[in-house]
Coordinates of C-alpha atoms and ligand atoms in Angstrom, one line a residue:
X1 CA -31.8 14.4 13.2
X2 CA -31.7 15.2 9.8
X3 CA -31.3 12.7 6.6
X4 CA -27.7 13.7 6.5
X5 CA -26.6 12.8 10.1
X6 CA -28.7 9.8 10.4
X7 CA -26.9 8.7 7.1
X8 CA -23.5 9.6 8.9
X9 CA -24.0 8.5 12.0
X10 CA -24.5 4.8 10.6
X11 CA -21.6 5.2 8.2
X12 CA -19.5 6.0 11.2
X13 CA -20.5 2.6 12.4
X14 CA -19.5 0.9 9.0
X15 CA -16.3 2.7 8.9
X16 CA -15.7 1.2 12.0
X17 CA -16.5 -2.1 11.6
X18 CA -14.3 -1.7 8.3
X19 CA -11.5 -0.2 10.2
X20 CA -11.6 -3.6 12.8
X21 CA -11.3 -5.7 9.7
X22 CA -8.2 -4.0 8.7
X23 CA -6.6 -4.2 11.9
X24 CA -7.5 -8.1 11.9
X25 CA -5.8 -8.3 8.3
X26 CA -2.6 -6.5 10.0
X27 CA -2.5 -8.7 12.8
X28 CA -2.9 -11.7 10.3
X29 CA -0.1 -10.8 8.6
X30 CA 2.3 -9.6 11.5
X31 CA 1.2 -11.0 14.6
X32 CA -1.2 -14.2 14.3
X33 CA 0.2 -17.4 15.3
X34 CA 0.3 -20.0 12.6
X35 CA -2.2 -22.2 13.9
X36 CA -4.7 -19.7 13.7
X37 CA -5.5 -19.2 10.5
X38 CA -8.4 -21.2 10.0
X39 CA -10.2 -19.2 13.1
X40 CA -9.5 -15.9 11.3
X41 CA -10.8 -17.2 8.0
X42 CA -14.1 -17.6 10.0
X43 CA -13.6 -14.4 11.7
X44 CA -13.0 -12.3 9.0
X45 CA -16.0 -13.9 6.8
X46 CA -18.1 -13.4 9.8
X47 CA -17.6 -9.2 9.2
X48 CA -17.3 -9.5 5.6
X49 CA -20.9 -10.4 6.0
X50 CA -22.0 -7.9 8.5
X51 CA -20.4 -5.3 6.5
X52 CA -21.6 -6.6 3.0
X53 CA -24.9 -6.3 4.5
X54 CA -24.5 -2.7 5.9
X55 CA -23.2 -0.9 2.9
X56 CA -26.2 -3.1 0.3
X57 CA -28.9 -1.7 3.0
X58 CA -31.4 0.6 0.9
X59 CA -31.9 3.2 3.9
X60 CA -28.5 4.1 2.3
X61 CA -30.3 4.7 -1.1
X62 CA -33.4 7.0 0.7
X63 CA -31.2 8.7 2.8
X64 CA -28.9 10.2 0.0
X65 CA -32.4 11.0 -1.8
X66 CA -33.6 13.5 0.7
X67 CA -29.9 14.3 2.6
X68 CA -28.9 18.0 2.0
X69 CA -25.1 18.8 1.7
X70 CA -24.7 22.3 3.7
X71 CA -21.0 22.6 3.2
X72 CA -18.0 21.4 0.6
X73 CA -17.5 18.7 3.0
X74 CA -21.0 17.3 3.2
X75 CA -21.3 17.2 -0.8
X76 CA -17.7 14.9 -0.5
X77 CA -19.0 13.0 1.8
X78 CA -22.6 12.1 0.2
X79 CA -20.9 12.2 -3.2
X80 CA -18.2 9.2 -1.8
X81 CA -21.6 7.2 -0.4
X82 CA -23.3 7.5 -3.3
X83 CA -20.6 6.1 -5.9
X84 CA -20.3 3.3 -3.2
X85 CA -23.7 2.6 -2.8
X86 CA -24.6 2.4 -6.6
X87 CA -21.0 0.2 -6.6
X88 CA -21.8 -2.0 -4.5
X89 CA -26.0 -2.4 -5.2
X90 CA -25.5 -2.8 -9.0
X91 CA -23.6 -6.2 -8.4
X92 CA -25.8 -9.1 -7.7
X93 CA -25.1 -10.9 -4.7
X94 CA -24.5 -14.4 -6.6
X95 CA -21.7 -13.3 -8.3
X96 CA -20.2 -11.3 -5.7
X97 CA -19.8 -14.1 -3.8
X98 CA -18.7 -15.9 -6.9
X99 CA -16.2 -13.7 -7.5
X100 CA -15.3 -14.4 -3.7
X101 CA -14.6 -17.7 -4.1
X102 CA -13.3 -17.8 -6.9
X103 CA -10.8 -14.5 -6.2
X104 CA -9.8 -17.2 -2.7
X105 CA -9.2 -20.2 -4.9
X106 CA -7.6 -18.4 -7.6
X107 CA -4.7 -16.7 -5.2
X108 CA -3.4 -20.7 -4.3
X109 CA -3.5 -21.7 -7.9
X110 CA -1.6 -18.7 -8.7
X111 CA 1.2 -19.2 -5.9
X112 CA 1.5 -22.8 -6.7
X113 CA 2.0 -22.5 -10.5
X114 CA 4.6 -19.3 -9.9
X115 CA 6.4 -21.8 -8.1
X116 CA 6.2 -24.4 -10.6
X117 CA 7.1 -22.1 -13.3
X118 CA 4.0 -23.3 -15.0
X119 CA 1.6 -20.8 -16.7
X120 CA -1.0 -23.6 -18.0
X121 CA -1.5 -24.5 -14.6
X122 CA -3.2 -21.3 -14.4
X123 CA -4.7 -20.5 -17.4
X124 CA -8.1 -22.2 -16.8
X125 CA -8.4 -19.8 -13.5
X126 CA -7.6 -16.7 -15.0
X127 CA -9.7 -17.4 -17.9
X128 CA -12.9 -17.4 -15.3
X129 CA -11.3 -14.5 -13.2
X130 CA -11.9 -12.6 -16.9
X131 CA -14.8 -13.9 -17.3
X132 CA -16.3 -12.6 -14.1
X133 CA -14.5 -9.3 -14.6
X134 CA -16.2 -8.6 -17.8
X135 CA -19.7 -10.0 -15.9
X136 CA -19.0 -7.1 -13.0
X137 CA -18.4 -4.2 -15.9
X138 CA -21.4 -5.2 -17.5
X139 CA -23.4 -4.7 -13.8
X140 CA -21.7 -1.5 -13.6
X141 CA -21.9 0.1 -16.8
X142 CA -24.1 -1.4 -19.6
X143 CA -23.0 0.2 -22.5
X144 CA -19.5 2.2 -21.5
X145 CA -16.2 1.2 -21.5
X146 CA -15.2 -2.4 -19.6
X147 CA -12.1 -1.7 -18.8
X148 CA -13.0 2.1 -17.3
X149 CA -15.7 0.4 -15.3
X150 CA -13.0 -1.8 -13.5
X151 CA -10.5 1.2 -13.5
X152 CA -13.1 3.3 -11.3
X153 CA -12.8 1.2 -8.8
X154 CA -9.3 2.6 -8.2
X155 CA -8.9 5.7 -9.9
X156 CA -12.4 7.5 -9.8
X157 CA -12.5 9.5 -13.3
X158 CA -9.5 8.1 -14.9
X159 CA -10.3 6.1 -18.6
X160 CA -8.4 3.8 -20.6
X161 CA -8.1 6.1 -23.3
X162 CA -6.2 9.1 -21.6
X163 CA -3.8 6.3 -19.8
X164 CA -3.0 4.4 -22.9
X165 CA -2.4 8.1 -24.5
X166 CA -0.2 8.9 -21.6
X167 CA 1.3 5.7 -21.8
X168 CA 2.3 6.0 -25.5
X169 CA 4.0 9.3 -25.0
X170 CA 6.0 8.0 -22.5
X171 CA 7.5 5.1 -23.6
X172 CA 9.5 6.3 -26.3
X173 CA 11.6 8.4 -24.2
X174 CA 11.6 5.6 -21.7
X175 CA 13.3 3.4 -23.5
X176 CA 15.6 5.9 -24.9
X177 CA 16.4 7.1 -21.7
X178 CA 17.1 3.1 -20.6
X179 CA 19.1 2.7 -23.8
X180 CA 21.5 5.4 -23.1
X181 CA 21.9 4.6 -19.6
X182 CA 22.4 0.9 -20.2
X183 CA 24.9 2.0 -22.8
X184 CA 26.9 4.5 -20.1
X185 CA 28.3 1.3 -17.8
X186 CA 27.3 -1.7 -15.8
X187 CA 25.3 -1.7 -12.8
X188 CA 26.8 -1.5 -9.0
X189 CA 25.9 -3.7 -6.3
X190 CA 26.6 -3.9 -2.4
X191 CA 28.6 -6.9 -1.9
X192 CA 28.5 -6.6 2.0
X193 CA 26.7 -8.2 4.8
X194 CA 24.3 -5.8 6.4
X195 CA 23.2 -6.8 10.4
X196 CA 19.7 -7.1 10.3
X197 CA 18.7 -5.6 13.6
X198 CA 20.8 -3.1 12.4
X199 CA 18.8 -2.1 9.5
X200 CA 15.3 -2.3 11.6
X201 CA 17.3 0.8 13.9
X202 CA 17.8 2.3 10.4
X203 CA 14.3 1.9 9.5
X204 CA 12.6 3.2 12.9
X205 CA 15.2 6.1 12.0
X206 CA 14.2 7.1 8.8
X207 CA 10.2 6.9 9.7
X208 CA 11.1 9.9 12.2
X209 CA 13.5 11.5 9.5
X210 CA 10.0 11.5 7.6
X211 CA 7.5 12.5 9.9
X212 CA 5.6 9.2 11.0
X213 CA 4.1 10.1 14.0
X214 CA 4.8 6.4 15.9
X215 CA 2.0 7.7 19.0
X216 CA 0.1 6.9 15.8
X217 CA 1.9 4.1 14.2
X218 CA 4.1 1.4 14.8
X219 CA 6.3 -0.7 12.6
X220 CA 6.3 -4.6 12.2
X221 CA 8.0 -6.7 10.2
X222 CA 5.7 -8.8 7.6
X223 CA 6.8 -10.8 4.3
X224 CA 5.1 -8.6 2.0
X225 CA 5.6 -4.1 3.2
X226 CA 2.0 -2.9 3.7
X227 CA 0.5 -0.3 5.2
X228 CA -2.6 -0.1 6.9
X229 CA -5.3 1.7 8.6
X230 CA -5.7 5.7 8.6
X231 CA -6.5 8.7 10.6
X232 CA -5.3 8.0 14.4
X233 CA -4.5 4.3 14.3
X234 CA -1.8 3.8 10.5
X235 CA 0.4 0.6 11.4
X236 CA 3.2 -0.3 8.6
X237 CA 5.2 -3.6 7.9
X238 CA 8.9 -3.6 6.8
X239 CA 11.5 -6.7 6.2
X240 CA 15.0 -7.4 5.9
X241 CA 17.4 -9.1 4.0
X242 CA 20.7 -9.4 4.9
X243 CA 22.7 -8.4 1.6
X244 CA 20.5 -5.8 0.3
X245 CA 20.0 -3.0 3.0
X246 CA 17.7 -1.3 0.2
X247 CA 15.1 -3.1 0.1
X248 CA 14.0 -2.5 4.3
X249 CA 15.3 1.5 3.6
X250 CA 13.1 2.2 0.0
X251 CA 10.3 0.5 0.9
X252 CA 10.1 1.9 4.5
X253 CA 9.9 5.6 2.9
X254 CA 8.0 4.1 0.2
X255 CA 5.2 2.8 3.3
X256 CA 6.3 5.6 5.0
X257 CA 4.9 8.1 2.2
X258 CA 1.6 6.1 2.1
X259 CA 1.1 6.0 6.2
X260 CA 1.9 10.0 6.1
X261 CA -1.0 10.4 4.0
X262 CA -3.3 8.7 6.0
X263 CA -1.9 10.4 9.1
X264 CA -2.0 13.5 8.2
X265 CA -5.7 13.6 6.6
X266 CA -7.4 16.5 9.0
X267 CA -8.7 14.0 12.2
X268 CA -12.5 16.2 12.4
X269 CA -12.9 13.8 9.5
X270 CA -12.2 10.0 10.8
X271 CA -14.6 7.1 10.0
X272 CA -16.2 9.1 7.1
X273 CA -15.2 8.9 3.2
X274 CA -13.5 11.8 3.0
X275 CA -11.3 10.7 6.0
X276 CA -8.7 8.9 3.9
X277 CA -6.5 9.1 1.4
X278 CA -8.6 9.8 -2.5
X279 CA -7.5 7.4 -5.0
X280 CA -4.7 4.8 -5.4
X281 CA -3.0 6.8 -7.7
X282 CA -2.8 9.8 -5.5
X283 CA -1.8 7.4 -2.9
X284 CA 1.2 6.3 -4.9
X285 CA 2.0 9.5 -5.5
X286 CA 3.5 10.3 -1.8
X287 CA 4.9 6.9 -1.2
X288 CA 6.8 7.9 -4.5
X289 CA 7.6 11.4 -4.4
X290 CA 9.1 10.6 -0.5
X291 CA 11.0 7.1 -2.2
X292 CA 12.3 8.6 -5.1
X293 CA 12.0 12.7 -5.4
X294 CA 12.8 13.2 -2.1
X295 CA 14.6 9.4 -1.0
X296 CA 16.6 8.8 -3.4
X297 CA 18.3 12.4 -4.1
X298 CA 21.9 13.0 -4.4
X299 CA 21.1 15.8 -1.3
X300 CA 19.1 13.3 1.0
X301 CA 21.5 10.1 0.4
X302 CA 24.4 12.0 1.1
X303 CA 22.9 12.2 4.9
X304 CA 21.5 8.4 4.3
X305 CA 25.4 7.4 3.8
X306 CA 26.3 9.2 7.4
X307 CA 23.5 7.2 8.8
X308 CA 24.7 3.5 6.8
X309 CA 27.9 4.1 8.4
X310 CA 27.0 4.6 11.7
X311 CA 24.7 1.3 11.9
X312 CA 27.3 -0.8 9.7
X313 CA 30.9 0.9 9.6
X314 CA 32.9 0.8 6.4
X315 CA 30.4 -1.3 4.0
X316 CA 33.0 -0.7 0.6
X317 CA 31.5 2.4 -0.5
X318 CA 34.1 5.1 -0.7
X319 CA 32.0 8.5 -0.4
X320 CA 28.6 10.3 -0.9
X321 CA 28.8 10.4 -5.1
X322 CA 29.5 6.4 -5.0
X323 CA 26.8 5.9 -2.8
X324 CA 24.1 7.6 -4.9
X325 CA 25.2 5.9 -8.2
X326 CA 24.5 2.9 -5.8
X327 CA 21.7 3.6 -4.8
X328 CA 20.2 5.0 -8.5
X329 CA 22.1 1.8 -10.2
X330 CA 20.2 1.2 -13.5
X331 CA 19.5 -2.4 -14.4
X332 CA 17.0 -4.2 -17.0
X333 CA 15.8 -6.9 -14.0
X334 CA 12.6 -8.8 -14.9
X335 CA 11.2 -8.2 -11.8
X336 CA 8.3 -4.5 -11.6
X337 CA 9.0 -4.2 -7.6
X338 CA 12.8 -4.3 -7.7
X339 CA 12.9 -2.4 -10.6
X340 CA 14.8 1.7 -10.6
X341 CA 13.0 4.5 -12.0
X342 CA 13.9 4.2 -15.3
X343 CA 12.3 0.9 -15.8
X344 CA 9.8 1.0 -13.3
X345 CA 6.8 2.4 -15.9
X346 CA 8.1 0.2 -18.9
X347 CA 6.8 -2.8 -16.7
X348 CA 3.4 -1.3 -16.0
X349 CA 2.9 -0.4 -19.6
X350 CA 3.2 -3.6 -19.9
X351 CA 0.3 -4.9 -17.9
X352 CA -1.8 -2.0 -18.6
X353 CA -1.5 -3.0 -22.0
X354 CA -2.2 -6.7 -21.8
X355 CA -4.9 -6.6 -19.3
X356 CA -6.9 -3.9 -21.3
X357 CA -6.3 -6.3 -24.3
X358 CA -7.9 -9.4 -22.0
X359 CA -10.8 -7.2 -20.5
X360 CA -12.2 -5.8 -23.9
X361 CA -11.5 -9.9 -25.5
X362 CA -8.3 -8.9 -28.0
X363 CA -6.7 -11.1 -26.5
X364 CA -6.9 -14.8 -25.6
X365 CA -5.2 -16.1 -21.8
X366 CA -3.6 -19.0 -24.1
X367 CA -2.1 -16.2 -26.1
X368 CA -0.9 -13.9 -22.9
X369 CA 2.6 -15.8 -22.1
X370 CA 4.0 -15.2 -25.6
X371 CA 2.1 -11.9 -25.8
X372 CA 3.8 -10.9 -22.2
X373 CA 7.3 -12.5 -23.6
X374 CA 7.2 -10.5 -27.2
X375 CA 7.0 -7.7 -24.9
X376 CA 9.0 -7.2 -22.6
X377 CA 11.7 -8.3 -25.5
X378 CA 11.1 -5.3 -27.2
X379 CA 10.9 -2.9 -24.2
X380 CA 13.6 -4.3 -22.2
X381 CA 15.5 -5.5 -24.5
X382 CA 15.9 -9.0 -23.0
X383 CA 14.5 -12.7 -23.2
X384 CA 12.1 -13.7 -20.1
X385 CA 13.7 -17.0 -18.9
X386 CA 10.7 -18.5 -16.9
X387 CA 7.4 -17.3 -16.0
X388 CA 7.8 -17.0 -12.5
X389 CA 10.1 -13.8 -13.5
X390 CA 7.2 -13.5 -16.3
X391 CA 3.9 -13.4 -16.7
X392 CA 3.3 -15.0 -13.2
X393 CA 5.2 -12.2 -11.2
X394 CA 2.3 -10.3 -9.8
X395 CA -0.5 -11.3 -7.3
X396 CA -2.5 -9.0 -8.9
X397 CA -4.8 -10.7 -11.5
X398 CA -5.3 -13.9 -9.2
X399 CA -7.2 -11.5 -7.3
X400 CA -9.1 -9.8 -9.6
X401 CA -7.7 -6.7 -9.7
X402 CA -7.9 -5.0 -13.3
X403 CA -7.5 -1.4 -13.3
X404 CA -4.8 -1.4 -10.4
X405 CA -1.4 -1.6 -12.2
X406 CA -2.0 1.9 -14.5
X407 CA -2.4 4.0 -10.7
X408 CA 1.5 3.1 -9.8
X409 CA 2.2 4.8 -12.7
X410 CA -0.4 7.6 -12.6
X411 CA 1.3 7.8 -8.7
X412 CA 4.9 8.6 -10.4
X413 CA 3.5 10.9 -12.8
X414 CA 1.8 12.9 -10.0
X415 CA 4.9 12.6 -8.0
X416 CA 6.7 14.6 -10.7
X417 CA 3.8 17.0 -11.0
X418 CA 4.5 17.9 -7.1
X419 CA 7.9 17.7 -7.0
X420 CA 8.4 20.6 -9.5
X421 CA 5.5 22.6 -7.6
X422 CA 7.2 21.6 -4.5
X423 CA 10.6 22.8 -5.6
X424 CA 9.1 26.2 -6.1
X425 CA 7.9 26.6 -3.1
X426 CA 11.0 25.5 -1.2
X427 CA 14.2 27.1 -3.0
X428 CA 16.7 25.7 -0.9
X429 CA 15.2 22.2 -0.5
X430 CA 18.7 20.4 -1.8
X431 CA 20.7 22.1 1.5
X432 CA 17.6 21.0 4.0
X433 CA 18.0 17.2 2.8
X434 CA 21.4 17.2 3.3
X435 CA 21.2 17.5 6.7
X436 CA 18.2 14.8 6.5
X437 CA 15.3 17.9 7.4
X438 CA 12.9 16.7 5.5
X439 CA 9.9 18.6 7.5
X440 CA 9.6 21.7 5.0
X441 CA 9.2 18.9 1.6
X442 CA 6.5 17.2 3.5
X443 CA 4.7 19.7 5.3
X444 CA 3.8 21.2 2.1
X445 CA 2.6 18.4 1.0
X446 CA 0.5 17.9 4.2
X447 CA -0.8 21.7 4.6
X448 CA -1.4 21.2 -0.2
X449 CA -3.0 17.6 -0.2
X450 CA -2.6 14.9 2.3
X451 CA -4.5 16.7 4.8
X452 CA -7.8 17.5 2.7
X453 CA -8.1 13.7 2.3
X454 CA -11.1 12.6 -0.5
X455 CA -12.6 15.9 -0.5
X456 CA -11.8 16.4 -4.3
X457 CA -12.3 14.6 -7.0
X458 CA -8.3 12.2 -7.8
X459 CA -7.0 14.9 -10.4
X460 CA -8.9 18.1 -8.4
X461 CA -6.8 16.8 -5.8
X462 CA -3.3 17.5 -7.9
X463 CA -4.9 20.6 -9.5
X464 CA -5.6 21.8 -6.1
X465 CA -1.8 20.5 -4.8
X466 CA 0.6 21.8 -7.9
X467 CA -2.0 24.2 -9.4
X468 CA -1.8 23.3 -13.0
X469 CA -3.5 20.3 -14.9
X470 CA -1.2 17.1 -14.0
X471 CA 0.8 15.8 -17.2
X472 CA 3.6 13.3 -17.5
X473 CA 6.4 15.8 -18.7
X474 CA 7.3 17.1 -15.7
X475 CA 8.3 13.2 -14.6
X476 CA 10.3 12.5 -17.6
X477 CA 11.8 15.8 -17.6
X478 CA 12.7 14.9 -14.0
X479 CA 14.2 11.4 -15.1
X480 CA 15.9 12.9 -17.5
X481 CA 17.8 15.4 -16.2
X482 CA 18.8 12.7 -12.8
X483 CA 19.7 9.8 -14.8
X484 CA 21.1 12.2 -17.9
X485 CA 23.9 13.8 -15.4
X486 CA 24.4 10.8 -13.1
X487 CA 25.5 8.8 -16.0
X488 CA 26.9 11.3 -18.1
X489 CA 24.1 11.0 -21.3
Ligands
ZN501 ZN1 2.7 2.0 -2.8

């Protein structure tokens, strides 16, 4: 055999293993029994280890020397190994596992001072998650960028710079577009009781309206909506709650979107890189464009009202036009995963903002409450009442992750870069959602991008998809124009 398929024939076996751990973390959070969570500590440490150990093992490193690419998908795939490999060998084993156990501990301090409403609480833990951070950019990149070291870890070729440019032409429209809107009328609510078994018909509904293939997928209910796995084998998790119907709907096409992608990635390439979906950004950008593009239309909710009345009857929405202003309602909440499209990049702005300032050391943890506070203030134009609707919202810095936040908003701005490429292509999209067809909308996207997987480069991926260079004006210009005639602004 030659370099190449020795090197691919072991990654297959990685993948694998990788794969099984995935499926344990489903089952952890969908199926495991309570009193088992100490065994699947164990059991997931136990291939943590294994796998640790298979992707740090130099034959990696003399394989890619002398493997030859003979074909666009070979040179993705040894590409992929390589940026892993060099990943993953850069950062000494001590601190990986200090970041382990510290990333473990960190996620129950977190929990119990959100629940305390006490940010001091979790100061000290964040100050050493920082620490640590800066420690693994240093491994990865000794004299570039901290911050874009982190970053690549989710967004391969993305900087700090072009985001933060990105990010400042955005927000002024953003909050002019907010400020208008705001000023147009209140908010609308349900104020109904929705049957939950009800909703999870709905749900299982909408997945098919969408194109989940369930031979290949099945759908749980889990506190948090995940989904998981790719290629043959992509599970997601949905829940309910009684008086807001929106939250199983949204973030069903939301998962939905993601589980598509995996899906529909071209099955000659399971259990290698290029076998799922490219970058988290680009990941984002189908659960969005399905959520919000395509979900949350006037043409597509006018066929999701016909649907709410058949599982729950007269719910005190007159007709189509009430139930998309319902639907589209435009609020200031605290909260980044409740929040309407509008909103929705103000609050990642936000993080990307402070967490570049903690990562480059402009700004101290003792200083990040008021700096988080003075904030959103000024954005949303309202006073944070207590940290738990705050600063100690997300999960995502207990863990480690800095970099992450900026990709949900890359995802958006991609989504708008599609949605205008995709309305070209299918002229009388409007009249096919109205009768809930959305097969058209998301087969282009499966025969333009989901299928081809990682075998571009994040942004070649878009290029390839939309054919021009991706740029946030296509997104606002979208948001605009919905939220501009909706509202009458
Ligand atoms: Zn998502």
């Amino acid at each position: 055999m030659s370099a190449y398929e020795d090197l691919m024939a072991y990654e297959r076996v990685t993948q694998a293993l990788g794969s099984v751990a995935g499926r344990t973390g489903w089952d952890q959070e969908t199926m495991m029994p309570a009193g088992a969570a100490e065994l699947r500590a164990e059991e997931m440490a136990a291939l943590e280890e294994v796998l640790h150990a298979r992707r740090c093992n130099p034959q990696i490193g003399d394989w890619i020397e002398t493997a030859e690419a003979k074909d666009e998908t070979a040179a993705a795939n040894l590409r992929l190994i390589k940026r892993r490999y060099e990943r993953t060998t850069k950062i000494p084993s001590e601190l990986a596992t200090a970041m382990a156990r510290h990333t473990s501990m960190g996620q129950g301090v977190w929990a119990q001072a959100r629940s305390d409403n006490d940010f001091a609480s979790f100061a000290p833990v964040l100050t050493e998650m920082i620490r640590l951070k800066r420690e693994e950019a240093a491994c990865l990149s000794e004299d570039g960028d901290a911050y874009d070291a982190l970053l690549e870890d989710y967004e391969p070729g993305m900087t700090g710079v072009e985001l933060a440019a990105m990010f400042d032409r955005m927000r002024p429209r953003l909050v002019a577009l907010r400020e208008k809107v705001l000023g147009a009328g209140a908010p609308i609510a349900l104020d109904h009781a929705f049957d939950e078994p009800a909703q999870m018909a709905l749900t299982q509904e909408l997945s098919q309206a969408f194109g989940y293939d369930l031979n290949i997928g099945r759908i749980d209910k889990a506190v948090h909506p995940f989904s998981s796995g790719s290629g043959t084998d992509v599970r997601i998790t949905t829940r309910t709650s009684a008086r807001d119907p929106f939250n199983s709907i949204y973030s069903t096409i939301h998962e939905v979107g993601h589980a598509c992608y995996e899906q529909a990635v071209d099955h000659a390439h399971l259990l290698t890189p290029v076998g799922s979906g490219v970058s988290m950004g680009v990941h984002e950008s189908q659960s969005r464009i399905y959520e919000n593009q395509l979900g949350r239309s006037r043409a597509f909710t006018g066929w999701l009202f016909g649907k709410m009345r058949d599982q729950f009857g007269d719910f005190g929405v007159a007709d189509e036009d009430a139930f998309y202003r319902v639907v589209n309602s435009v609020s200031s909440g605290y909260i980044r995963t409740e929040a309407d499209e509008v909103h929705y990049n103000l609050h990642v702005m936000l993080r990307f903002d402070l967490e570049r300032q903690l990562i480059a050391g402009d700004l101290e943890v003792a200083d990040l409450e008021e700096a988080w506070n003075a904030r959103f203030e000024a954005d949303f134009g309202v006073a944070v009442d207590k940290p738990a609707n705050g600063v100690l919202q997300d999960v995502h810095w207990s863990f480690g992750l800095f970099g992450y936040f900026p990709t949900y908003s890359l995802g958006n701005v991609y989504a708008g870069c599609l949605y205008q490429s995709l309305r070209e292509a299918v002229p009388d999209l409007d009249a096919q959602l109205a009768k809930g067809e959305t097969s058209t909308a998301t087969g282009w996207l499966r025969d333009n991008l989901q299928r081809f997987g990682g075998l571009r480069e994040p942004r070649e991926t878009i290029i390839h998809a939309c054919g021009f260079e991706p740029t946030e004006a296509p997104l606002l210009d979208y948001l605009d124009q919905k939220f501009g005639a909706l509202y009458g602004v």
